[in-house]
mmCIF file of C-alpha atoms in Angstrom:
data_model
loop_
_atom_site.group_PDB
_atom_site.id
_atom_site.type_symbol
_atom_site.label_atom_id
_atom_site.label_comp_id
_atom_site.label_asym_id
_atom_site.label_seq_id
_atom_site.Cartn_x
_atom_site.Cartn_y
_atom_site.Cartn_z
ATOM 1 C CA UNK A 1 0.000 0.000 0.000
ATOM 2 C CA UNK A 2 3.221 2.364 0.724
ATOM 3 C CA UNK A 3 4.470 1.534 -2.661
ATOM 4 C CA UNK A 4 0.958 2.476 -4.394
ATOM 5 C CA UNK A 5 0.758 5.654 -2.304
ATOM 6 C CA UNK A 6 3.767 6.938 -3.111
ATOM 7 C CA UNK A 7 3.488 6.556 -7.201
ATOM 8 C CA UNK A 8 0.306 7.777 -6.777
ATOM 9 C CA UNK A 9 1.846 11.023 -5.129
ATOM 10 C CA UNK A 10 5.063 11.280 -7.544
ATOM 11 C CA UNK A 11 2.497 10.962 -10.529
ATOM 12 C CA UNK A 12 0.350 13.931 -9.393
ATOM 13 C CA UNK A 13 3.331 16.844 -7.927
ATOM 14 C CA UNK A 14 4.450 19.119 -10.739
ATOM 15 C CA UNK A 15 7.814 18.988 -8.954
ATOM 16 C CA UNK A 16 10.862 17.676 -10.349
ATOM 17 C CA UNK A 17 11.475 14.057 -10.262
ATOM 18 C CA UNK A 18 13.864 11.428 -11.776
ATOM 19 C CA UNK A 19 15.146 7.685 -10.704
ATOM 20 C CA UNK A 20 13.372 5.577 -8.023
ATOM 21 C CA UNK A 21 12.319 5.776 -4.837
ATOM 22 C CA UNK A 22 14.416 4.223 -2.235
ATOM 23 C CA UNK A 23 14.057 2.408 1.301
ATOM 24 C CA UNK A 24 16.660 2.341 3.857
ATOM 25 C CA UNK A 25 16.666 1.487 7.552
ATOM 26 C CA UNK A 26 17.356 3.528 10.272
ATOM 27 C CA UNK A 27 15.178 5.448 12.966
ATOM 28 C CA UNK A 28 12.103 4.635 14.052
ATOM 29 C CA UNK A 29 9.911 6.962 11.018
ATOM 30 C CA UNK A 30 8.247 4.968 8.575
ATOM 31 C CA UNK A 31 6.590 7.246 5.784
ATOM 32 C CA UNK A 32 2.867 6.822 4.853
ATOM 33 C CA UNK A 33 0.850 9.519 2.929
ATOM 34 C CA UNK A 34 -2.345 8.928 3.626
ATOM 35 C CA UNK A 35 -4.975 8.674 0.529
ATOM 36 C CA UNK A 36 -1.693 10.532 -1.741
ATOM 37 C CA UNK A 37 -1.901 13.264 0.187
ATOM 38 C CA UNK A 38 1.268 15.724 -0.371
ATOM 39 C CA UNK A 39 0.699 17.990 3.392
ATOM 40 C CA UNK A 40 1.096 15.337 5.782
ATOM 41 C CA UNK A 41 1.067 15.893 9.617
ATOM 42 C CA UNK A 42 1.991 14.006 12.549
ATOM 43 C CA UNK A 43 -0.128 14.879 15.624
ATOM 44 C CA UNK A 44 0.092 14.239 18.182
ATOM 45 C CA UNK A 45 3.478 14.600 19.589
ATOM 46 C CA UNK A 46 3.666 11.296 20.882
ATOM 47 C CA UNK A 47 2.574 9.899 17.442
ATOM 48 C CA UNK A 48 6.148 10.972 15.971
ATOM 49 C CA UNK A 49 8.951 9.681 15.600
ATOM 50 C CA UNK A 50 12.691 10.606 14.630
ATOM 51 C CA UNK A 51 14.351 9.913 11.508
ATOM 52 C CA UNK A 52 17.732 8.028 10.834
ATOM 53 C CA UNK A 53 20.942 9.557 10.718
ATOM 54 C CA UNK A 54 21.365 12.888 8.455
ATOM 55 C CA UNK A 55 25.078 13.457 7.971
ATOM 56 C CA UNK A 56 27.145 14.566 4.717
ATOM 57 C CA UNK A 57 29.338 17.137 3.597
ATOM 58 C CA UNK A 58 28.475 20.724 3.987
ATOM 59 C CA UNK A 59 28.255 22.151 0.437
ATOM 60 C CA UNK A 60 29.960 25.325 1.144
ATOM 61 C CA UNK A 61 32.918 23.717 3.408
ATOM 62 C CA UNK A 62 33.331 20.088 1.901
ATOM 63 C CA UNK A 63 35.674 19.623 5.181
ATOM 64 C CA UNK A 64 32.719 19.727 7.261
ATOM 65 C CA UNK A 65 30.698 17.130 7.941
ATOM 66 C CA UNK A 66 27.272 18.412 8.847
ATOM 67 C CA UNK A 67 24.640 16.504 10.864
ATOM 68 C CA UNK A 68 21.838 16.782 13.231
ATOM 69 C CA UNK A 69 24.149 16.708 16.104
ATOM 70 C CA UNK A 70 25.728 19.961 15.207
ATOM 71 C CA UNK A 71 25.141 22.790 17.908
ATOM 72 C CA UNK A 72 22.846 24.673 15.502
ATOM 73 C CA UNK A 73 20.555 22.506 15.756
ATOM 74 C CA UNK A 74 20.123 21.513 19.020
ATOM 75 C CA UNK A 75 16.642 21.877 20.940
ATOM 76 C CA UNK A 76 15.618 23.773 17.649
ATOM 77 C CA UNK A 77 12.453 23.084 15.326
ATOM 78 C CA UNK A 78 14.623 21.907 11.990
ATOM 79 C CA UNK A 79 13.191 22.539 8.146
ATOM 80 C CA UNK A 80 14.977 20.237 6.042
ATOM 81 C CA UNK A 81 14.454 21.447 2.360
ATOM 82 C CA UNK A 82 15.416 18.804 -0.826
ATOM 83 C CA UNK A 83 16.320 20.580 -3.844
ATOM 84 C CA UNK A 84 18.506 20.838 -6.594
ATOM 85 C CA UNK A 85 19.724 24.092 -8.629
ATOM 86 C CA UNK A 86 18.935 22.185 -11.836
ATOM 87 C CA UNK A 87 15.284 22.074 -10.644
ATOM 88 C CA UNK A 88 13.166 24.736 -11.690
ATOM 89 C CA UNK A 89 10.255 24.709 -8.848
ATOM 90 C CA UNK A 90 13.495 24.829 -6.460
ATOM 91 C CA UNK A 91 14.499 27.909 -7.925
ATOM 92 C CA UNK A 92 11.196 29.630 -7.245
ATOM 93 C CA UNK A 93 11.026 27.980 -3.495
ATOM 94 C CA UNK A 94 14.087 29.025 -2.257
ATOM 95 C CA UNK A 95 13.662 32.708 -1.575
ATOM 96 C CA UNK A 96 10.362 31.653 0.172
ATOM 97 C CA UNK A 97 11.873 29.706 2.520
ATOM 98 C CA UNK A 98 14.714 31.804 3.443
ATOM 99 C CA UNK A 99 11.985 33.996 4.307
ATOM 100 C CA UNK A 100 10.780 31.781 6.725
ATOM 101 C CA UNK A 101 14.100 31.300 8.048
ATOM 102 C CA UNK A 102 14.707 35.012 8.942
ATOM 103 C CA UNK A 103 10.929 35.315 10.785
ATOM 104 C CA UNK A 104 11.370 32.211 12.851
ATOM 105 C CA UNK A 105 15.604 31.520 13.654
ATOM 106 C CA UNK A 106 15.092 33.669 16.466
ATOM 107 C CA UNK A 107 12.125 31.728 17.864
ATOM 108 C CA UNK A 108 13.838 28.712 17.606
ATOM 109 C CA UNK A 109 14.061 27.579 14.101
ATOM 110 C CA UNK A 110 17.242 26.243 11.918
ATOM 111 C CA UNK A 111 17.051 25.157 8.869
ATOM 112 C CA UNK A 112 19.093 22.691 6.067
ATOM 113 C CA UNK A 113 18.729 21.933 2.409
ATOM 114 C CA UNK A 114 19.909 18.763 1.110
ATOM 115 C CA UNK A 115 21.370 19.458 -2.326
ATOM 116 C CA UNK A 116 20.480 16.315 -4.468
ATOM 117 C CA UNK A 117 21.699 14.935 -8.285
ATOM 118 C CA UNK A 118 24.331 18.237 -8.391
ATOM 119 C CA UNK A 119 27.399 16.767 -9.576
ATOM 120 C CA UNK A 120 28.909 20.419 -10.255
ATOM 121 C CA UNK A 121 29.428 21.759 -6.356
ATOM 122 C CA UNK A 122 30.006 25.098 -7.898
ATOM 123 C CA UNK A 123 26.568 25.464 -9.777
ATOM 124 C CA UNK A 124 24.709 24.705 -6.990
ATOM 125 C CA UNK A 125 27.198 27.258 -4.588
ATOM 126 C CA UNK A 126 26.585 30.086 -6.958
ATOM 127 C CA UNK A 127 22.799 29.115 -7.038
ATOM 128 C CA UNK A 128 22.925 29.841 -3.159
ATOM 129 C CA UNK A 129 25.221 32.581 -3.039
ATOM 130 C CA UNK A 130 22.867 34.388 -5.862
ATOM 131 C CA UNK A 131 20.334 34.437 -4.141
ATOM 132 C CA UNK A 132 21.909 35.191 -0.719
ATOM 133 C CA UNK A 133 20.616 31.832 1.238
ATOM 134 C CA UNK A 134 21.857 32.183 4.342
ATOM 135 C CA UNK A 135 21.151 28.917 5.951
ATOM 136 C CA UNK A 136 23.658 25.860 5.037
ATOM 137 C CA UNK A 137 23.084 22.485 3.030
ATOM 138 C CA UNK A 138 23.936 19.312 2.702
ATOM 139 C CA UNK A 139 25.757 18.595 -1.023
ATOM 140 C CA UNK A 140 24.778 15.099 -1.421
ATOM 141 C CA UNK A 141 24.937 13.935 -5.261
ATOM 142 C CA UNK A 142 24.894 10.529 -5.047
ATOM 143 C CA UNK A 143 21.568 11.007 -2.444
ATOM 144 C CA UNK A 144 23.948 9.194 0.114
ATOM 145 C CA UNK A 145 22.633 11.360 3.017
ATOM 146 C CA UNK A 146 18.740 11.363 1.854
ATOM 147 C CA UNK A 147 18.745 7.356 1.399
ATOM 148 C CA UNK A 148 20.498 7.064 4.983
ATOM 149 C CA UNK A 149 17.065 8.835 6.339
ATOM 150 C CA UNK A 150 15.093 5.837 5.991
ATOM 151 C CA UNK A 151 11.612 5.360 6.806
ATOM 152 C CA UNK A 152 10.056 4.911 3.308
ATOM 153 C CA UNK A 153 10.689 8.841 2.067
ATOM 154 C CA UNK A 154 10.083 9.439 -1.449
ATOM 155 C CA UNK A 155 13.617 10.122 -2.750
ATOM 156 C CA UNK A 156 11.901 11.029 -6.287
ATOM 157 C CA UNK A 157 9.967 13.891 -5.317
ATOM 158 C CA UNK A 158 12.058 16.888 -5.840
ATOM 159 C CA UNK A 159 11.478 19.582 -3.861
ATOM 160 C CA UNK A 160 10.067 18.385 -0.655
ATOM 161 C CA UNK A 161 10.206 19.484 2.756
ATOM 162 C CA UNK A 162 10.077 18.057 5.998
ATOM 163 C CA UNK A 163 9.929 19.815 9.563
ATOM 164 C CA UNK A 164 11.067 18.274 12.681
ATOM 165 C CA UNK A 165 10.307 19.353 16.097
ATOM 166 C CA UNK A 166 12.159 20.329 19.034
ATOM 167 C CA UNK A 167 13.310 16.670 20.129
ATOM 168 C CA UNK A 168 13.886 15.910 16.162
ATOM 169 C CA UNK A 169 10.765 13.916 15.460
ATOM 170 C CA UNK A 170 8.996 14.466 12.081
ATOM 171 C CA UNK A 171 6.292 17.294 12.614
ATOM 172 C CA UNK A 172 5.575 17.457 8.742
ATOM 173 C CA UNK A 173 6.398 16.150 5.077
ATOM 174 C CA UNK A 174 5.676 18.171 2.101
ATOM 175 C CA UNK A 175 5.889 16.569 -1.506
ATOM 176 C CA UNK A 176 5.327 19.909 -3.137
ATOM 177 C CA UNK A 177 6.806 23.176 -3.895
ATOM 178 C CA UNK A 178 6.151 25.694 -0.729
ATOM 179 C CA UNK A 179 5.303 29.391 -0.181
ATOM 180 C CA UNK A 180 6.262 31.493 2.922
ATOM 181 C CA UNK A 181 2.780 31.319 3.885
ATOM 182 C CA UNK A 182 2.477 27.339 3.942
ATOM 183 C CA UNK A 183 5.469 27.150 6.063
ATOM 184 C CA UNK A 184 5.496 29.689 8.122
ATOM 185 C CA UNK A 185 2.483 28.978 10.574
ATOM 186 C CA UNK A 186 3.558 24.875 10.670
ATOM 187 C CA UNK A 187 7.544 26.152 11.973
ATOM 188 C CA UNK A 188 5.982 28.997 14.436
ATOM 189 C CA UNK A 189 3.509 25.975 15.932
ATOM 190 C CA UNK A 190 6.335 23.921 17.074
ATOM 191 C CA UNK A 191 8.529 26.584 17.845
ATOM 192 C CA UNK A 192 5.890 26.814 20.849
ATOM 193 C CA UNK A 193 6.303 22.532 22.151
ATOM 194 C CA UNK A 194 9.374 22.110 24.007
ATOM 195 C CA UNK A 195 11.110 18.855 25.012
ATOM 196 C CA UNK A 196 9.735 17.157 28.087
ATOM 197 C CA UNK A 197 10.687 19.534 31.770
ATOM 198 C CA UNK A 198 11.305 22.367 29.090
ATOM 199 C CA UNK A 199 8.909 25.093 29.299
ATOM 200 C CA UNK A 200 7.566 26.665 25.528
ATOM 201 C CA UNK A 201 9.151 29.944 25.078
ATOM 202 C CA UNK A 202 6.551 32.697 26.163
ATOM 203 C CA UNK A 203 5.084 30.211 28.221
ATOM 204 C CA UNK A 204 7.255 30.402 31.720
ATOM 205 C CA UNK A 205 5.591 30.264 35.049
ATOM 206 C CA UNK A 206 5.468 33.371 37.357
ATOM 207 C CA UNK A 207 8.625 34.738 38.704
ATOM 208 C CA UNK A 208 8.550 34.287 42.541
#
């Protein structure tokens, strides 16, 4: 039924697509889109789960290795974008979510792209720098990093977006192109949950 769903879903998105999905293990997520739906949310909290592990090179410092563990993104809601500079809806979806990024980082928000099927690192730099991205990515070509996420995700739906909460469980998948105004309210909703013993910011008890 997974299987059906998900050509169902890469049949109907306008989005750029190529090769086949793939299915690795790690984690405890398991991707289902219910019905081919392309907005998919996990609530409650306790009905998420966390992903495997995302690791690869940074593309603007290939002597980086980026992951999840990285201070940035501790505690922090994470938006993790898949694009590539060859694809056009990714072009157009960039600047939206970048301006998502600036209204929510200081809430509690960090964000990643994972830069798929570039084999020229400098294309997909100057497709960045162009357009003055300011959070980092992931280059991953060979889809290395994506595959190593696990849980079913549709490696052949080009852009897509998921968001993570605060203890880096999967909040949300899109399988779609995004505007600011899609985004925006899902990141600024879990900016408000907090680990467990961790108080929501704007949400403290009286001082005594």
């Amino acid at each position: 039924m997974i299987a059906v769903a998900v050509l169902a879903i890469c049949g109907l998105l306008t989005g750029c697509s190529a090769g086949h999905d793939a299915v690795a293990q790690g984690g405890t997520f398991e991707f289902v889109s219910p019905g081919g739906k392309t907005d998919i949310f996990y609530d409650p909290p306790s009905s998420r789960s966390r992903p495997g592990p995302l690791a690869g090179p940074d593309l603007a410092d290939p002597s980086h290795t980026m992951s999840l563990d990285d201070s940035i993104f501790s505690g922090n809601v994470v938006v993790i974008n898949v694009w590539g500079q060859w694809c056009g809806p990714c072009r157009a979806e960039v600047t939206q979510l970048q301006q998502v990024y600036d209204a929510t980082r200081e809430s509690g928000a960090s964000f990643l792209g994972i830069d798929v099927r570039d084999n020229n690192r400098q294309a997909a730099l100057d497709f960045v720098n162009d357009r003055a991205i300011s959070y980092p990515s992931i280059y991953d070509p060979a889809m290395r990093t994506l595959i190593a996420f696990g849980g079913k995700y549709p490696t052949t739906v080009i852009p897509s977006t998921l968001v993570l909460d605060r203890q880096h469980r999967v909040a949300a998948v899109f399988l779609r192109e995004l505007l600011a105004s899609d985004l925006r309210p899902v990141v600024q909703k879990l900016t408000q949950e907090a680990p467990p013993g961790v108080q929501p910011p704007g949400q403290q008890g009286p001082s005594r």
